[in-house]
mmCIF file of C-alpha atoms in Angstrom:
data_model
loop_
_atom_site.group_PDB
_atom_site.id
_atom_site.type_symbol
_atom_site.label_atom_id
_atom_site.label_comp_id
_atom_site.label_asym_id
_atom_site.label_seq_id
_atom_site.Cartn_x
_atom_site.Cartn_y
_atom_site.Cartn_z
ATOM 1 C CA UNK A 215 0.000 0.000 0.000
ATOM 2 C CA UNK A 216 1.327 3.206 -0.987
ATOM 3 C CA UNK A 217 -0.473 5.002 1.856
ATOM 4 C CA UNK A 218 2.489 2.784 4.269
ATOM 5 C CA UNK A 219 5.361 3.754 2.204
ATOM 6 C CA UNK A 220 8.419 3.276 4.474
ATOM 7 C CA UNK A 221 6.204 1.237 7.042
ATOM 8 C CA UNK A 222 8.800 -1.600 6.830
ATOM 9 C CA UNK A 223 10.788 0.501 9.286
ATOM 10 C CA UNK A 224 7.823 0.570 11.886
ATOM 11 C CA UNK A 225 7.578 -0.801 15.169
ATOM 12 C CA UNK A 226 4.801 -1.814 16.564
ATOM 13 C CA UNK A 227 6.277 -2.676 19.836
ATOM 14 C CA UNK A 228 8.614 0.652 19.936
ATOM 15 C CA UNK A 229 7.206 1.570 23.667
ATOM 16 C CA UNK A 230 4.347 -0.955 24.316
ATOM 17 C CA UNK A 231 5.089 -4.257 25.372
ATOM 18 C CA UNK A 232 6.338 -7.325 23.880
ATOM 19 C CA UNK A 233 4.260 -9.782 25.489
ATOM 20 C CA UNK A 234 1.198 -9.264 27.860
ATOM 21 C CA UNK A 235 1.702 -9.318 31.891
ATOM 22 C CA UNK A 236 0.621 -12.361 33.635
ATOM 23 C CA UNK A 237 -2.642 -11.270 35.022
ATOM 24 C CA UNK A 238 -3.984 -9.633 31.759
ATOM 25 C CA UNK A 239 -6.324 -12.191 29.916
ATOM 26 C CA UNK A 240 -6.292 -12.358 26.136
ATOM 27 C CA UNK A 241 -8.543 -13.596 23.140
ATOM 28 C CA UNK A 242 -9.400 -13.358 19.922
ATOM 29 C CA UNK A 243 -12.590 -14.170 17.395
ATOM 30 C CA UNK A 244 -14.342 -13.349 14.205
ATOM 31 C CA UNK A 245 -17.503 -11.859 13.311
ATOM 32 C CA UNK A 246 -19.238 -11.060 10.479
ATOM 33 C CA UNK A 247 -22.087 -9.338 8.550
ATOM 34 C CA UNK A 248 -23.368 -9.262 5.778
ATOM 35 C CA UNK A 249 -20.325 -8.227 2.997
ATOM 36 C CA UNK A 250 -18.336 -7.363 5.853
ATOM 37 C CA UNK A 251 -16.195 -10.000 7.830
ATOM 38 C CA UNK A 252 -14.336 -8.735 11.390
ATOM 39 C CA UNK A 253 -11.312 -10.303 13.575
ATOM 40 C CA UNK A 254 -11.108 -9.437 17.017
ATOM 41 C CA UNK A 255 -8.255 -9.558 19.267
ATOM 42 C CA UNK A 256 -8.875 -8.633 23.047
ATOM 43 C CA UNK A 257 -7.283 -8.467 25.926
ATOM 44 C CA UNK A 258 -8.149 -7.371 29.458
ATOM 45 C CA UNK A 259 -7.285 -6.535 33.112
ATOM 46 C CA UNK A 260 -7.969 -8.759 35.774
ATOM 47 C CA UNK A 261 -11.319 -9.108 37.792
ATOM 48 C CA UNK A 262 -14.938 -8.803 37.102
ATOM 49 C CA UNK A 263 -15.216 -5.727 35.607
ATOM 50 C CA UNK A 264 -16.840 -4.023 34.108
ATOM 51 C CA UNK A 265 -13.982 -1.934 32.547
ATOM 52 C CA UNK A 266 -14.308 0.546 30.606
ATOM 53 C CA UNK A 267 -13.104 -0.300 27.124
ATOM 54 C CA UNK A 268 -10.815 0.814 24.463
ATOM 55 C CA UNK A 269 -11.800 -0.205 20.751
ATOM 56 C CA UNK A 270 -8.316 0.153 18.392
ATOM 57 C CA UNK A 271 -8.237 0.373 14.705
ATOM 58 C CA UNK A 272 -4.990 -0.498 13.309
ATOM 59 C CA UNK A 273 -3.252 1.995 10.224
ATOM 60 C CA UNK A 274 -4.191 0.592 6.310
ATOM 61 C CA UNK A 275 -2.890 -2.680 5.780
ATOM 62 C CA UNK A 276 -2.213 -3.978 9.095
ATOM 63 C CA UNK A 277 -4.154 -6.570 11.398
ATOM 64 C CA UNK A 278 -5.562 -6.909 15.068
ATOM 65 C CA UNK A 279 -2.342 -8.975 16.029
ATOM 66 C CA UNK A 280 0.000 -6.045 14.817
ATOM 67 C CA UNK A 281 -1.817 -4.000 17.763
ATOM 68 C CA UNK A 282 -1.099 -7.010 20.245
ATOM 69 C CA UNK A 283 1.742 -4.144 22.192
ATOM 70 C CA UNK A 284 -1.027 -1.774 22.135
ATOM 71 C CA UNK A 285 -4.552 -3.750 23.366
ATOM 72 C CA UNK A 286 -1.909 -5.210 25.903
ATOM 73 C CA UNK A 287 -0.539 -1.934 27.284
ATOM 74 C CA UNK A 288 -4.064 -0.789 27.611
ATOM 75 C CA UNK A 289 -5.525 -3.804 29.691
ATOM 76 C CA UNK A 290 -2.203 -3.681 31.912
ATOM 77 C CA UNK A 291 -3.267 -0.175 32.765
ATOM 78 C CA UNK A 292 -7.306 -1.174 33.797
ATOM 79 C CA UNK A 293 -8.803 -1.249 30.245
ATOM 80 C CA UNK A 294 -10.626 -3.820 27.756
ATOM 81 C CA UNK A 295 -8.899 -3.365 24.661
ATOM 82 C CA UNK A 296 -10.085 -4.809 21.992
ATOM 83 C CA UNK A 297 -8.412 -4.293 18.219
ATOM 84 C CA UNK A 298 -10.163 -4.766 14.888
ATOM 85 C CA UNK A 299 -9.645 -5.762 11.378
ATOM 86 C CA UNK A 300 -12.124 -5.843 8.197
ATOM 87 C CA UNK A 301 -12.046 -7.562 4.939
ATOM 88 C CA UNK A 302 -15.075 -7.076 2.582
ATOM 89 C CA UNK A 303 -16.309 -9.774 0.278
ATOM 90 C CA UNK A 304 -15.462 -8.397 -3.287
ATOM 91 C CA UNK A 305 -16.194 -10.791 -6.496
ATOM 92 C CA UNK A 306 -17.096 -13.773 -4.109
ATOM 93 C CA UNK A 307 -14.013 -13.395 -2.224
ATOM 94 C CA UNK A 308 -13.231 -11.816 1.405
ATOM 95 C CA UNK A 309 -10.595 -9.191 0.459
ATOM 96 C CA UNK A 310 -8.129 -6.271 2.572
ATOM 97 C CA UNK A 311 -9.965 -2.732 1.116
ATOM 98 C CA UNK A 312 -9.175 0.601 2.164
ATOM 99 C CA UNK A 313 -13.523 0.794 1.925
ATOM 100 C CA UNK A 314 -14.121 -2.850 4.135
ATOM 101 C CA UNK A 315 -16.912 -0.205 5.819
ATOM 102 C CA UNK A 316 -19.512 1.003 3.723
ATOM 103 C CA UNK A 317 -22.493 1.080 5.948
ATOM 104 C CA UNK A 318 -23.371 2.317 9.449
ATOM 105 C CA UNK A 319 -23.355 -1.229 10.162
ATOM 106 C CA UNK A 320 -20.664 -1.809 8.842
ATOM 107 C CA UNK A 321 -19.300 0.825 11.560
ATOM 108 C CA UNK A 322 -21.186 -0.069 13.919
ATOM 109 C CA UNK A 323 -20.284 -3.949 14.218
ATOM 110 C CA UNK A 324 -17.805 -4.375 16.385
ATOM 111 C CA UNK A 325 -19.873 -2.308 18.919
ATOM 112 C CA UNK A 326 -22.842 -4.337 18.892
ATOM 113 C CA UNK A 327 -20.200 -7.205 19.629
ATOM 114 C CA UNK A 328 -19.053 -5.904 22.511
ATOM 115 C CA UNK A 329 -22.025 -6.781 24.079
ATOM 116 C CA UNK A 330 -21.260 -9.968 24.282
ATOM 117 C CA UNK A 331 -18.328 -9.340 26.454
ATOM 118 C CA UNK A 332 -19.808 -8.846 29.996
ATOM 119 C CA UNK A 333 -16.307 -7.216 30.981
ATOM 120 C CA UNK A 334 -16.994 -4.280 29.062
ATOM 121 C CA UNK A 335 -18.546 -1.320 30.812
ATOM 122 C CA UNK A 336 -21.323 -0.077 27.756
ATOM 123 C CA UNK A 337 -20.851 3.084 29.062
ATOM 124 C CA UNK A 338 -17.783 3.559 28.779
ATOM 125 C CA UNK A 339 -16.005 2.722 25.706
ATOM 126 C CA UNK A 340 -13.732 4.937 23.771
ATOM 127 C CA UNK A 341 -11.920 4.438 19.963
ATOM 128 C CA UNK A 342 -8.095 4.460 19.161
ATOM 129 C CA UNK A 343 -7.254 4.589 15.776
ATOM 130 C CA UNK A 344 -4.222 5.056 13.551
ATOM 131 C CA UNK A 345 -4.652 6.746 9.913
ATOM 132 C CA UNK A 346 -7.609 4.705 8.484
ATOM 133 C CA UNK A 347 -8.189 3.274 11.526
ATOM 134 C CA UNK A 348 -8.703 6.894 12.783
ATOM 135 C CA UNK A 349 -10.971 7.520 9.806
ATOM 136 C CA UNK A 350 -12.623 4.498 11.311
ATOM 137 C CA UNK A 351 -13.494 5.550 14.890
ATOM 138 C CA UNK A 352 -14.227 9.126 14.077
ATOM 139 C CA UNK A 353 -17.129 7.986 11.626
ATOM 140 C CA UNK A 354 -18.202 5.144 14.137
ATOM 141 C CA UNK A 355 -18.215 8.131 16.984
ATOM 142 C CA UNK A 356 -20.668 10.292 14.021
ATOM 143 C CA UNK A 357 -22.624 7.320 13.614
ATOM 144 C CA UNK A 358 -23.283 6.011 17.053
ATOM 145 C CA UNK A 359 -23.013 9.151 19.612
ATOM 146 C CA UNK A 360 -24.329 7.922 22.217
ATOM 147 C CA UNK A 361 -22.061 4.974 22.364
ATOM 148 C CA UNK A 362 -18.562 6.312 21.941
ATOM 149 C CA UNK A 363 -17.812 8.594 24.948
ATOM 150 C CA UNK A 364 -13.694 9.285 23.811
ATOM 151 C CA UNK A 365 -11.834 9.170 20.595
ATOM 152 C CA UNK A 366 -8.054 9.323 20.167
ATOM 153 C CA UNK A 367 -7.752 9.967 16.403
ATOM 154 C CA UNK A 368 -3.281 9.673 15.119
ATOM 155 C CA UNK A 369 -3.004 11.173 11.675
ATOM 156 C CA UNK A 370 -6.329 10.898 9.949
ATOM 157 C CA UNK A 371 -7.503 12.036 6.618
ATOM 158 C CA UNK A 372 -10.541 13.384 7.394
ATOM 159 C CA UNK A 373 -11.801 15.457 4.571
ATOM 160 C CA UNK A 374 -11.151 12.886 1.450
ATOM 161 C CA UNK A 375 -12.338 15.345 -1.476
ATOM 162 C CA UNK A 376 -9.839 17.971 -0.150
ATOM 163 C CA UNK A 377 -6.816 15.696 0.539
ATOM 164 C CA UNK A 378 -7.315 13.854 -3.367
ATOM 165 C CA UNK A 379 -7.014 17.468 -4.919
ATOM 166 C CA UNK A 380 -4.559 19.066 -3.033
ATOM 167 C CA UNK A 381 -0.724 18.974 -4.357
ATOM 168 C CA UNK A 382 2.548 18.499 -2.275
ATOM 169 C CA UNK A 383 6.085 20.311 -3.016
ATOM 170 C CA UNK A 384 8.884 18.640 -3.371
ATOM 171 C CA UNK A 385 9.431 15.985 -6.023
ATOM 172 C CA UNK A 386 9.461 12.659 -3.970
ATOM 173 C CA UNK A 387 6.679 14.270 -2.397
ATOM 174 C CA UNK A 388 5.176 14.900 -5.339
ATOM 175 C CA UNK A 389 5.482 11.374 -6.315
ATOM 176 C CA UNK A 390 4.165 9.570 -3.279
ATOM 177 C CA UNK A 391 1.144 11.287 -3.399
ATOM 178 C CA UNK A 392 0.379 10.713 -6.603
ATOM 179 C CA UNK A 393 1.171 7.107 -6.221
ATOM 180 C CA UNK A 394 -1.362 7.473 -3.021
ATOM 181 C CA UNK A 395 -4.123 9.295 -4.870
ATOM 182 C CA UNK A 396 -4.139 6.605 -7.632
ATOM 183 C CA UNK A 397 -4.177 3.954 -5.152
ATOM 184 C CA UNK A 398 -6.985 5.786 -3.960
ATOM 185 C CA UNK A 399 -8.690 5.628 -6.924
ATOM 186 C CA UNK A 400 -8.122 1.646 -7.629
ATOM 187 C CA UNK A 401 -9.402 0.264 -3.999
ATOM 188 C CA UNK A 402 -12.830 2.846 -4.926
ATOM 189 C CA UNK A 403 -13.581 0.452 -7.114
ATOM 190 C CA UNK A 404 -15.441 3.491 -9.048
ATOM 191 C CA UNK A 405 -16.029 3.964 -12.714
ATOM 192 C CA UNK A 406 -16.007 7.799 -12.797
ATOM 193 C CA UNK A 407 -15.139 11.105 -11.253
ATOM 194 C CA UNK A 408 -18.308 11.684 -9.848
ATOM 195 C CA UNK A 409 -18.740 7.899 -8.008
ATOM 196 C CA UNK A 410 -15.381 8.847 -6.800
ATOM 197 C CA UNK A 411 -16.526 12.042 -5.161
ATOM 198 C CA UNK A 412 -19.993 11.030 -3.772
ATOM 199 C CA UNK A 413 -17.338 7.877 -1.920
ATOM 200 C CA UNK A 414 -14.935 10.353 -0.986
ATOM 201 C CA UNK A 415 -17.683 12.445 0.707
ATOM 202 C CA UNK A 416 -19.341 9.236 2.501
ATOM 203 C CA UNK A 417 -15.798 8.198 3.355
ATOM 204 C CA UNK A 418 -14.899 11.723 5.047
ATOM 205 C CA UNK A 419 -15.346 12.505 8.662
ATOM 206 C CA UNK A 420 -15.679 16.225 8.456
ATOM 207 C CA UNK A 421 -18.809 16.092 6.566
ATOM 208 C CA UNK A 422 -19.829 13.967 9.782
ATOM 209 C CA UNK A 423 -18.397 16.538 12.237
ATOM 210 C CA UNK A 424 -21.428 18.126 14.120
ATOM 211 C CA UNK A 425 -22.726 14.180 14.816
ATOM 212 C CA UNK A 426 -19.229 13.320 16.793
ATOM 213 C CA UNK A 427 -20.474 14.249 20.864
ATOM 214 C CA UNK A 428 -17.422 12.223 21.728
ATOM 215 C CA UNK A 429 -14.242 14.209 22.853
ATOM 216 C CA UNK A 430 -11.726 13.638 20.378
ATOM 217 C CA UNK A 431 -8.450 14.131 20.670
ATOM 218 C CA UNK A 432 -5.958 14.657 17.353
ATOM 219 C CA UNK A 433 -2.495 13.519 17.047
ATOM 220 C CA UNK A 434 -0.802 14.661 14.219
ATOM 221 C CA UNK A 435 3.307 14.927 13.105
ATOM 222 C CA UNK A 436 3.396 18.524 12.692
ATOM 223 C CA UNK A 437 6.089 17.744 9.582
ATOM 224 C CA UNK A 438 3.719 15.094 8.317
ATOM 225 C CA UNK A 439 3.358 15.767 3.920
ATOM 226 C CA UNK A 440 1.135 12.724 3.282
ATOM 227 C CA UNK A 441 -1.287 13.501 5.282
ATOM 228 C CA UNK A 442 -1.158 17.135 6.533
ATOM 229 C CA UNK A 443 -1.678 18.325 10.071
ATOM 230 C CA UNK A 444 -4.057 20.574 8.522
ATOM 231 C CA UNK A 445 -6.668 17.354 8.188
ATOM 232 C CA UNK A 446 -7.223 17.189 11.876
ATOM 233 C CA UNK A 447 -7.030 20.759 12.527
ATOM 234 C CA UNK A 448 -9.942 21.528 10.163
ATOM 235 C CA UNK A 449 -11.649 18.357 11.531
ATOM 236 C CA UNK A 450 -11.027 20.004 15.432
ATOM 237 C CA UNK A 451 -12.348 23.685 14.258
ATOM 238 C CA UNK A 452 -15.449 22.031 12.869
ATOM 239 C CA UNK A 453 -15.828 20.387 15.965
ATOM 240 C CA UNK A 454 -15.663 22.983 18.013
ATOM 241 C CA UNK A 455 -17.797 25.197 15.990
ATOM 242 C CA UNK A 456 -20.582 22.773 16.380
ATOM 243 C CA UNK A 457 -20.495 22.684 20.413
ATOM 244 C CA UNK A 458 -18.426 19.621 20.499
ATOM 245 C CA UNK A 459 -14.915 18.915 22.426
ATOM 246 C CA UNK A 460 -11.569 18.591 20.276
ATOM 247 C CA UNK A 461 -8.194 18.986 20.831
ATOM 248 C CA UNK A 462 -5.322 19.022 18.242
ATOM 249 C CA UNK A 463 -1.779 17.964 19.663
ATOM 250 C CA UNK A 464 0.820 18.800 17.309
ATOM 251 C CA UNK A 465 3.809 16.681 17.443
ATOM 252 C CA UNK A 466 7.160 18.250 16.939
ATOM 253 C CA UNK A 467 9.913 17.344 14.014
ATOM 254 C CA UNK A 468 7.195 14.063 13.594
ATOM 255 C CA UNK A 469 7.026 12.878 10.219
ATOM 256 C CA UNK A 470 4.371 9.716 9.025
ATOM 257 C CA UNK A 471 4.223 7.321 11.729
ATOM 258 C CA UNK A 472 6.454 8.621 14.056
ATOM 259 C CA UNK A 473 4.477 6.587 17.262
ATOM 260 C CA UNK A 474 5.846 3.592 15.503
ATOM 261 C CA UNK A 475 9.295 4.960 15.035
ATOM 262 C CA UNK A 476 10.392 7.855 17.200
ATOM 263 C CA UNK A 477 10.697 6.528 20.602
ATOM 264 C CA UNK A 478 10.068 10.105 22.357
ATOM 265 C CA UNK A 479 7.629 11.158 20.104
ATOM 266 C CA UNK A 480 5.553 8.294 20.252
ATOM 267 C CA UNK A 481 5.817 8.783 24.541
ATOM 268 C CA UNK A 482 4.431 11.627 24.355
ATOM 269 C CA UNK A 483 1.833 10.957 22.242
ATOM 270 C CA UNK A 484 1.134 7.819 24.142
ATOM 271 C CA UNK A 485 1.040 9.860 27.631
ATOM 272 C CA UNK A 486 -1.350 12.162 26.042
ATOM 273 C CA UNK A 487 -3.458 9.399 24.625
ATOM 274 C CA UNK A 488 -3.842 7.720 28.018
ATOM 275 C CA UNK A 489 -4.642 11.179 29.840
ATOM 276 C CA UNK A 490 -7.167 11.722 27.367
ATOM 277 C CA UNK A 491 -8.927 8.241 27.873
ATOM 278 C CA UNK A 492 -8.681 8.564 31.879
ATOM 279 C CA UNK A 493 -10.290 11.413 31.601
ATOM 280 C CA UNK A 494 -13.219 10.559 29.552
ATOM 281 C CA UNK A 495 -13.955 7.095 30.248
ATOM 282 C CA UNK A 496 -12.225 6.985 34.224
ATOM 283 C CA UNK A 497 -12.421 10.749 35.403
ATOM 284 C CA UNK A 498 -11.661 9.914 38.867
ATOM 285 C CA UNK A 499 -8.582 7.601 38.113
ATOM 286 C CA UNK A 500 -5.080 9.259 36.956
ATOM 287 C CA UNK A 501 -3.287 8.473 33.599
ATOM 288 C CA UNK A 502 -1.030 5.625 34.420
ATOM 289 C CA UNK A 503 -3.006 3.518 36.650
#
């Protein structure tokens, strides 16, 4: 995927941990419906619960198990974590898309399956998500307000129609996003400029903005040129001008990926993506515990 160019030199497992702790409990399963088939890993802390719960939405291209460091961090910290992945039946077969989700219930899935967890508090359950993943768990926080109560949203496009026609400077620039916009283009599985568009707009959170009541939090590399800080900025303002909560954290001399590369980058991203979920979904607990 041209959207992970360079993703080779990722780590998944930069600052969470390589293996879960003894007392945190893990699991995994599939789901499906309709078009749309789900894998679940899970893990979580220790005791009855319930706990309040962090869905996580891995970047384009990677699976449940490549969030294993993350869902375990979370649950050794008090949390359900629970990570996702989609394929989408295309031509008879179940297939990796960048557009697995097409419906609200599509969206909407892996909350209704939560339910059958007993662990996890329905009242408290927040989305983590990493470029399309973020894309992910801000439209699942338009579609289902009432359900998602915190979002932490790392490098999202969130305004499709205005990322495809923008330009970049720069000649390799240049060339990796026109490599991204015709990959694009391809996994749309659209015949003409105007499908394209009316996808794009379905696919874009901002034209969803006023629906997300969940606080969302932003984490952007401020010298990201894929994906520009400017897509969750615009995303926050829209936010905000609609009553709703939204914070943008800007990330210093971070570049694409930098949680999965920069060791204390990604710690202070992580630090503020913990503070934001005790605050939302455990406000009388501190970050850490």
């Amino acid at each position: 995927m041209i959207l992970l160019m360079g993703c080779a030199r990722t780590n998944h497992y930069l600052i969470h941990p390589r293996k879960p702790t003894p007392d945190v409990s893990v699991w995994a399963a599939d789901f499906a419906r309709g078009d749309l088939r789900m894998h679940i890993e899970g893990a979580r802390p220790p005791g009855a619960g319930p706990f309040p719960t962090v869905l996580v939405f891995p970047e384009e291209e990677r699976t449940a198990s490549d969030m294993h460091g993350v869902i375990w961090d979370l649950a050794a910290r008090g949390y359900v974590a629970i990570a996702a992945d989609y394929e989408r039946r295309i031509e008879g077969k179940y297939r990796r898309s960048m557009f697995a989700w097409q419906t609200s219930g599509d969206l909407t899935l892996i909350l209704d399956t939560t339910r059958a967890y007993p662990e996890v508090d329905q009242n408290r359950i927040g989305a983590l998500g990493f470029s399309e993943g973020a894309v992910v768990s801000l439209l699942m926080a338009a579609y289902e307000p009432d359900r998602v109560k915190a979002v932490v949203a790392y490098y999202p496009i969130t305004d499709f129609p205005h990322w495809y026609a923008g330009k970049r400077s720069g000649v390799s620039d240049r060339v990796l996003f026109a490599l991204a916009r015709w990959q694009l283009r391809v996994e749309s599985r659209t015949s003409n400029d105007e499908e394209l568009q009316s996808k794009l707009n379905l696919a874009s959170p901002l034209s969803m903005a006023e629906y997300v009541h969940a606080p969302v939090l932003f984490v952007h590399g401020a010298e990201e040129a894929l994906i520009p800080p400017e897509e969750s900025e615009r995303m926050a303002t829209r936010m905000k001008a609609s009553g709703g909560t939204a914070e943008v954290l800007l990330v210093p001399d971070a570049g694409r990926f930098f949680n999965f590369r920069r060791r204390q980058a990604a710690t202070k991203a992580w630090q503020a993506t913990l503070a934001w979920f005790d605050r939302f979904l455990r406000p009388t607990q501190q970050s850490g515990r």
